[in-house]
mmCIF file of C-alpha atoms in Angstrom:
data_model
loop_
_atom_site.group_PDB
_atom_site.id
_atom_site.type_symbol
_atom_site.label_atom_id
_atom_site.label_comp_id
_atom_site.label_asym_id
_atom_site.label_seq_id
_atom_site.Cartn_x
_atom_site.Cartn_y
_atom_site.Cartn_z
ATOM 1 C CA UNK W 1 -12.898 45.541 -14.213
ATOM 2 C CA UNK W 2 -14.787 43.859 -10.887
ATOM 3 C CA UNK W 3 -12.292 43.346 -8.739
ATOM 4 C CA UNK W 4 -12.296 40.022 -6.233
ATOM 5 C CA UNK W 5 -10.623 39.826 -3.466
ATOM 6 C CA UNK W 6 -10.620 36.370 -2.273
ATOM 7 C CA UNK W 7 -9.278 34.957 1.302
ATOM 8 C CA UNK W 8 -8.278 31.394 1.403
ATOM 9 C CA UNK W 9 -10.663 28.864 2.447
ATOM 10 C CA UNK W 10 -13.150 31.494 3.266
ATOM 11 C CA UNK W 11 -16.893 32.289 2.322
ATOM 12 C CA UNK W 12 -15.245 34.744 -0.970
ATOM 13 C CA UNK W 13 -14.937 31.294 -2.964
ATOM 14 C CA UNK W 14 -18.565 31.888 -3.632
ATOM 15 C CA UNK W 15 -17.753 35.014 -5.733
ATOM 16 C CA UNK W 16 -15.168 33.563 -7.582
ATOM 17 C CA UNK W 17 -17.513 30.756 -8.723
ATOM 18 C CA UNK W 18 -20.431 32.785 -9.377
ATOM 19 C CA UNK W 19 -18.027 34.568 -11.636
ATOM 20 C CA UNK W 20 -16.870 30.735 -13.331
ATOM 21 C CA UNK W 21 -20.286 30.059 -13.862
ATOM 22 C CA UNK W 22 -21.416 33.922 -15.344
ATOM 23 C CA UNK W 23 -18.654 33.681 -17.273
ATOM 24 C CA UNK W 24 -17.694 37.184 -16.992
ATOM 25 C CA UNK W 25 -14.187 38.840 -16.893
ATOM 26 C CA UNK W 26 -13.000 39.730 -13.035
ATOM 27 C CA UNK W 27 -9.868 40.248 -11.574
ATOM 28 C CA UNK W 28 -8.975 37.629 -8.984
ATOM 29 C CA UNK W 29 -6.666 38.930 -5.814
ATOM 30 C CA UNK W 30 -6.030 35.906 -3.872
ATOM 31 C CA UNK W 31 -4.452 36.872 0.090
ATOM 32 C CA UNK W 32 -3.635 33.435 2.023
ATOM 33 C CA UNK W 33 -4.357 33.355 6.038
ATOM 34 C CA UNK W 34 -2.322 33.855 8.626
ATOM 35 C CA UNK W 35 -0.285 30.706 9.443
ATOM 36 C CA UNK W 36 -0.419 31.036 13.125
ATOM 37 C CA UNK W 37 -3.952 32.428 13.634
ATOM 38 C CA UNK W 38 -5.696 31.530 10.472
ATOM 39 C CA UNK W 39 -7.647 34.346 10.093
ATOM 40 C CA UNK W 40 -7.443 37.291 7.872
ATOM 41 C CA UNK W 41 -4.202 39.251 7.508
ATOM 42 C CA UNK W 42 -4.299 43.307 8.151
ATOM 43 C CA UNK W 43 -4.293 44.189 4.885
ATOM 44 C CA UNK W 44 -7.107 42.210 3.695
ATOM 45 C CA UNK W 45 -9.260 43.697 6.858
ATOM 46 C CA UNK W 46 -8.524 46.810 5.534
ATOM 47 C CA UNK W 47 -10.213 46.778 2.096
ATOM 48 C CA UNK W 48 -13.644 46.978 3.960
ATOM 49 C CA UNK W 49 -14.764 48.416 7.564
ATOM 50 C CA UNK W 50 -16.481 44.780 8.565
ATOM 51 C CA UNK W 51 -12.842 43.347 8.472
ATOM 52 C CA UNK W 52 -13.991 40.248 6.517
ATOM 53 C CA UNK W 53 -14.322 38.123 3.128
ATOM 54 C CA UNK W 54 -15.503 38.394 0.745
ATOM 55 C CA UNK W 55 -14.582 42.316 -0.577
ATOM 56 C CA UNK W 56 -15.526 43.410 -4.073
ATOM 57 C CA UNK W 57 -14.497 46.465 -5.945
ATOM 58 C CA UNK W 58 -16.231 47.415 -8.982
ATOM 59 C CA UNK W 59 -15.628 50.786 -9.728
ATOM 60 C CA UNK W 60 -15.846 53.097 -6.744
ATOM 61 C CA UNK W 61 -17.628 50.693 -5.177
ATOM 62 C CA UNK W 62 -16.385 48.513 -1.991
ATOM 63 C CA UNK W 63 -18.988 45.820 -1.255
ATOM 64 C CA UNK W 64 -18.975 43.278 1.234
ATOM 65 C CA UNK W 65 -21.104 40.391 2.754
ATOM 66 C CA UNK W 66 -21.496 37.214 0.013
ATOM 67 C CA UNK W 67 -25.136 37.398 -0.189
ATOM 68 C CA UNK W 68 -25.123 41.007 -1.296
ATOM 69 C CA UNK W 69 -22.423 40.501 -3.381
ATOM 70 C CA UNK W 70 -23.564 37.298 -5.176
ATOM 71 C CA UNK W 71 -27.384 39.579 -5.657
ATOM 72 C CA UNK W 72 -25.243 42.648 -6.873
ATOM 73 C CA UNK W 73 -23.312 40.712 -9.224
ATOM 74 C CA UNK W 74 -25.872 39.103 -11.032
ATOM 75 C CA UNK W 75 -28.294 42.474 -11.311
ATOM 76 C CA UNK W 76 -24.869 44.362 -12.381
ATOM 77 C CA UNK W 77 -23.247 41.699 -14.424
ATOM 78 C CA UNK W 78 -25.141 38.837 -14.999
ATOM 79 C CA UNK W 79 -28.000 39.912 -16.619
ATOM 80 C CA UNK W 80 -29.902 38.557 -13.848
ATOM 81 C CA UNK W 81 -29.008 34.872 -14.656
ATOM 82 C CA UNK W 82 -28.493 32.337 -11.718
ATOM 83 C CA UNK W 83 -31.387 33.992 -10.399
ATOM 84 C CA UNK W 84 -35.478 32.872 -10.659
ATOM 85 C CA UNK W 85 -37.411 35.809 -11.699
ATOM 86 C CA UNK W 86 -41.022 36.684 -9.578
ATOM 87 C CA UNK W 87 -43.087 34.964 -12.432
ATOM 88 C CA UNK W 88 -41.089 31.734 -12.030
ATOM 89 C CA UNK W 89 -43.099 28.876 -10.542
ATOM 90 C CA UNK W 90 -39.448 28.635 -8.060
ATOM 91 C CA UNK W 91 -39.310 31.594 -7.298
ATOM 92 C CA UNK W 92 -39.846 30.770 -3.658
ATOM 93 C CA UNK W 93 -37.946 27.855 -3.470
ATOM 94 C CA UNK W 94 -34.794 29.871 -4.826
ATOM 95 C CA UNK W 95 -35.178 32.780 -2.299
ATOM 96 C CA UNK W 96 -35.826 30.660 0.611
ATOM 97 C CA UNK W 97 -32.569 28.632 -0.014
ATOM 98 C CA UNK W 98 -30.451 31.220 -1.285
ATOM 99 C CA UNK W 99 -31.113 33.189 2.284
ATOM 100 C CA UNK W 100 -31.000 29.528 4.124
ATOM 101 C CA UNK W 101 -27.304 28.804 3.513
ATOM 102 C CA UNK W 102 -26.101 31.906 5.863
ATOM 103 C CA UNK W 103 -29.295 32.875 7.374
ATOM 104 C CA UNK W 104 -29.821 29.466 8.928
ATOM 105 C CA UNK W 105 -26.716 26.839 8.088
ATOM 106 C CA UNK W 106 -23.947 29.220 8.339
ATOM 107 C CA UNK W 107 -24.982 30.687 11.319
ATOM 108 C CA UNK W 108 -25.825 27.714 13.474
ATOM 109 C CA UNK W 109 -22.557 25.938 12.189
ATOM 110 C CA UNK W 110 -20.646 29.220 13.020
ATOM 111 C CA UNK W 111 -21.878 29.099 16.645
ATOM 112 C CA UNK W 112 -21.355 25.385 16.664
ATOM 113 C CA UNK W 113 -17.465 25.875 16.142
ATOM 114 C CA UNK W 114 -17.272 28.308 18.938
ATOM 115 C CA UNK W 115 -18.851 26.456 21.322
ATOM 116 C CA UNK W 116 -16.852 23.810 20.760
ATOM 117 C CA UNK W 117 -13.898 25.488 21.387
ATOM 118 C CA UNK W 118 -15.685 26.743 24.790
ATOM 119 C CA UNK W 119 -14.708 22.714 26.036
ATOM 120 C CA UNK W 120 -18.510 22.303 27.225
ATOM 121 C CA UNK W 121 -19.301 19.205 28.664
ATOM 122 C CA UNK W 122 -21.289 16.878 26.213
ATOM 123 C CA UNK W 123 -24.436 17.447 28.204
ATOM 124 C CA UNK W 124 -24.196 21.726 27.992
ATOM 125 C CA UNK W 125 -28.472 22.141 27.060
ATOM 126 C CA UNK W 126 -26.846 24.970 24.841
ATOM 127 C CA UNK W 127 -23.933 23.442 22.804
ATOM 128 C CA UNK W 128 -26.785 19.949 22.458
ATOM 129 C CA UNK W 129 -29.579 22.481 21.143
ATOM 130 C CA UNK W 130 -27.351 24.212 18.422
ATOM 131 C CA UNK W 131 -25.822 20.377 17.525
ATOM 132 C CA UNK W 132 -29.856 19.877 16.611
ATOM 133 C CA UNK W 133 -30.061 23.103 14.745
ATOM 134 C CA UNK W 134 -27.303 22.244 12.797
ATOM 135 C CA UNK W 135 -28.807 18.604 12.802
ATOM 136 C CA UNK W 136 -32.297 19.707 11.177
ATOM 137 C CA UNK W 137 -30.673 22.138 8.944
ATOM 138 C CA UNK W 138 -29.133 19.332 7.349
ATOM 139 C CA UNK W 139 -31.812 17.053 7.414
ATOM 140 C CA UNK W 140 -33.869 20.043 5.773
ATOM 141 C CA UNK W 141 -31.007 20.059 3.095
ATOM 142 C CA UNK W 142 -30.863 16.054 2.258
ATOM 143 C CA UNK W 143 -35.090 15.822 2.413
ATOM 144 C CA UNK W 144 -34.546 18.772 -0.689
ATOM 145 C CA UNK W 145 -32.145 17.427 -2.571
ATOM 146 C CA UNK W 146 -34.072 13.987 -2.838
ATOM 147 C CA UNK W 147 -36.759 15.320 -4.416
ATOM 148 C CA UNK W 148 -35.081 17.916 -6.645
ATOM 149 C CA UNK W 149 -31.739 18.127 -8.716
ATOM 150 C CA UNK W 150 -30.975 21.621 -6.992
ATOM 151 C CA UNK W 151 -32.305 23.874 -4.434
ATOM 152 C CA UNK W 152 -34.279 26.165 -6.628
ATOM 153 C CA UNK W 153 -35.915 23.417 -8.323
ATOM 154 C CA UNK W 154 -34.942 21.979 -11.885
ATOM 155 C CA UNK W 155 -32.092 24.514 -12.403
ATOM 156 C CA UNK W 156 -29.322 25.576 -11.005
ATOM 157 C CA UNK W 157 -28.793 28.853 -9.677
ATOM 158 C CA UNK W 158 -27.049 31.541 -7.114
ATOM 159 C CA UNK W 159 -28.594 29.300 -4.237
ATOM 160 C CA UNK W 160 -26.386 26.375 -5.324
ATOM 161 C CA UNK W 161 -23.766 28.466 -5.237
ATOM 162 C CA UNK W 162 -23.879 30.224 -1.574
ATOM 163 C CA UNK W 163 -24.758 26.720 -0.445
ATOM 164 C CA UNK W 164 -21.897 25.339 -1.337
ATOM 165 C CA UNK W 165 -19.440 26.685 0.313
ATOM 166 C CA UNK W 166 -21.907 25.837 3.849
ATOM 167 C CA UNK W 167 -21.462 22.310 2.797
ATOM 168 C CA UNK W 168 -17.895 21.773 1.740
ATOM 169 C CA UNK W 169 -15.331 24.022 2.896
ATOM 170 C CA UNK W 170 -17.003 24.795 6.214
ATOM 171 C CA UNK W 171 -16.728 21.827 7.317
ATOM 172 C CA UNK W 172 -12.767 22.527 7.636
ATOM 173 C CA UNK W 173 -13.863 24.694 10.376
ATOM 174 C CA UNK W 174 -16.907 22.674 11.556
ATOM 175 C CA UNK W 175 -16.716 19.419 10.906
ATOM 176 C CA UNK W 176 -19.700 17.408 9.735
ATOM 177 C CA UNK W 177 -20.547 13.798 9.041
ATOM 178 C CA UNK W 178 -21.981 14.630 5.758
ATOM 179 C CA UNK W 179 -22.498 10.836 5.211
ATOM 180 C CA UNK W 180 -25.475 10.810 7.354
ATOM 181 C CA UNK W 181 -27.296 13.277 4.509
ATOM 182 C CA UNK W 182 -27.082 10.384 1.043
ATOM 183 C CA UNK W 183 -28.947 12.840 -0.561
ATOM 184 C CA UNK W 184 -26.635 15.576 -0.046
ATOM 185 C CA UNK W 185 -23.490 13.488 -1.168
ATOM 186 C CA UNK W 186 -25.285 13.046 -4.461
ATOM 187 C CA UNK W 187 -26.286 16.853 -4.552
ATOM 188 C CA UNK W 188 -22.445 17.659 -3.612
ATOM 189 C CA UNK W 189 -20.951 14.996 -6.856
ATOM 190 C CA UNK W 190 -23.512 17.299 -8.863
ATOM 191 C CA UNK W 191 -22.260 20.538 -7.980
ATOM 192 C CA UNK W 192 -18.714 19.656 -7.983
ATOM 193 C CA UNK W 193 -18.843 17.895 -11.126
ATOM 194 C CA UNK W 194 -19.454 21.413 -12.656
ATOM 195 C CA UNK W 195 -16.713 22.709 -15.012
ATOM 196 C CA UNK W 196 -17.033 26.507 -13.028
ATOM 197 C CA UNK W 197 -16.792 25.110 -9.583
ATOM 198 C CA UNK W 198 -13.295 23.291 -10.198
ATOM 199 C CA UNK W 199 -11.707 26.157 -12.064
ATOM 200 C CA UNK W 200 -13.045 28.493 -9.333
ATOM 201 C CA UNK W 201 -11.725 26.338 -6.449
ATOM 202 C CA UNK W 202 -8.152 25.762 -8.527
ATOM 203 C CA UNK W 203 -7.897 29.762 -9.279
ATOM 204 C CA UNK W 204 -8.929 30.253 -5.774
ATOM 205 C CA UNK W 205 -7.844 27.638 -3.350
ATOM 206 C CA UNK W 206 -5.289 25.407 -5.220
ATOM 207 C CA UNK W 207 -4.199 22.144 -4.166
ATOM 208 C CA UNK W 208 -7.054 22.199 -1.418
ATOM 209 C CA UNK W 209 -8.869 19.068 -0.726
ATOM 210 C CA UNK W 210 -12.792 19.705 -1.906
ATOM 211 C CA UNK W 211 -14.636 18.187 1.317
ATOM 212 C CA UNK W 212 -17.559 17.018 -1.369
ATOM 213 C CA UNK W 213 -17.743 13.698 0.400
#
């Protein structure tokens, strides 16, 4: 049985929706963060020498990192749906987002929250030239979701998914005026209309507000 091991509010809801949507069977360890500090309790930095979510076990295997994971689990265990295969016209398209969302998004939001708890002064040339990474990357986002349903293209797939969590529950840690990016609001009612994504965010994170506005 694959074994997910899911921290609250954390990047590991992508696994547990990937495994909504595959429809597979998975065992769901949920471990809540620290009250005081918010981050990761010793236990769950434990399971994996990097000290962070999401964890995996499938087998003998410990695998980290949500990209890898999310590519592992559909070779493994998903027949290789959610992804576009070489021949497909998308192809591209669905690699180029599906490495965006931490290769680009994540990241630049990530150092945005840290410099903002630096207390730079508004004018800092390095906390104003991340706010326009961050800026573009969303910009990037909204200009491709107005011309297509989802990232890849006409379906939706495994770049949806590690998207997702960049643009909703993130944003508890970053915030974001989303409402500048119409196209992403509509892209967000879309992906959280889905009957996987709310049953992964109840069996993961229940009660939380979904930041899809």
């Amino acid at each position: 049985m694959l074994t997910v091991h899911h921290l609250g509010k954390s990047q590991s809801e992508r696994i547990v929706w990937l495994c909504e949507e595959l429809g597979i069977p998975y065992e769901l360890k949920h471990t809540a963060r620290d009250g005081v500090t918010m981050l990761a309790p010793a236990d769950y930095k434990a399971l994996h020498p990097i000290g962070s979510a999401p964890v995996i076990i499938d087998g003998d295997l410990v695998l980290a990192e949500s990209g890898a994971i999310v590519e592992y689990i559909i070779a493994k265990h998903g027949n290789g749906r959610l992804a576009l295969p070489a021949s497909h016209p998308d192809f591209a398209s669905y690699l180029y987002w599906l490495h965006f969302a931490n290769g680009t998004l994540q990241a630049n939001m990530g150092r945005l929250m840290i410099l903002n708890r630096l207390k730079l002064a508004d004018d800092n040339p390095i906390l104003m030239g991340t706010k326009a990474r961050v800026d573009r990357a969303f910009d990037l986002i909204n200009a491709r979701t107005g011309e297509a349903d989802y990232l890849a293209g006409k379906e939706f797939t495994a770049a949806d998914i590690m998207m997702g969590f960049s643009l909703t529950t993130m944003r508890y840690f970053q915030p974001y005026d989303i409402a500048r990016c119409p196209n992403v609001v509509k892209y967000l009612a879309r992906i959280g209309a889905r009957p996987a994504y709310r049953r992964a965010m109840e069996k993961g994170d229940p009660g939380m507000a979904l930041l899809l506005t």
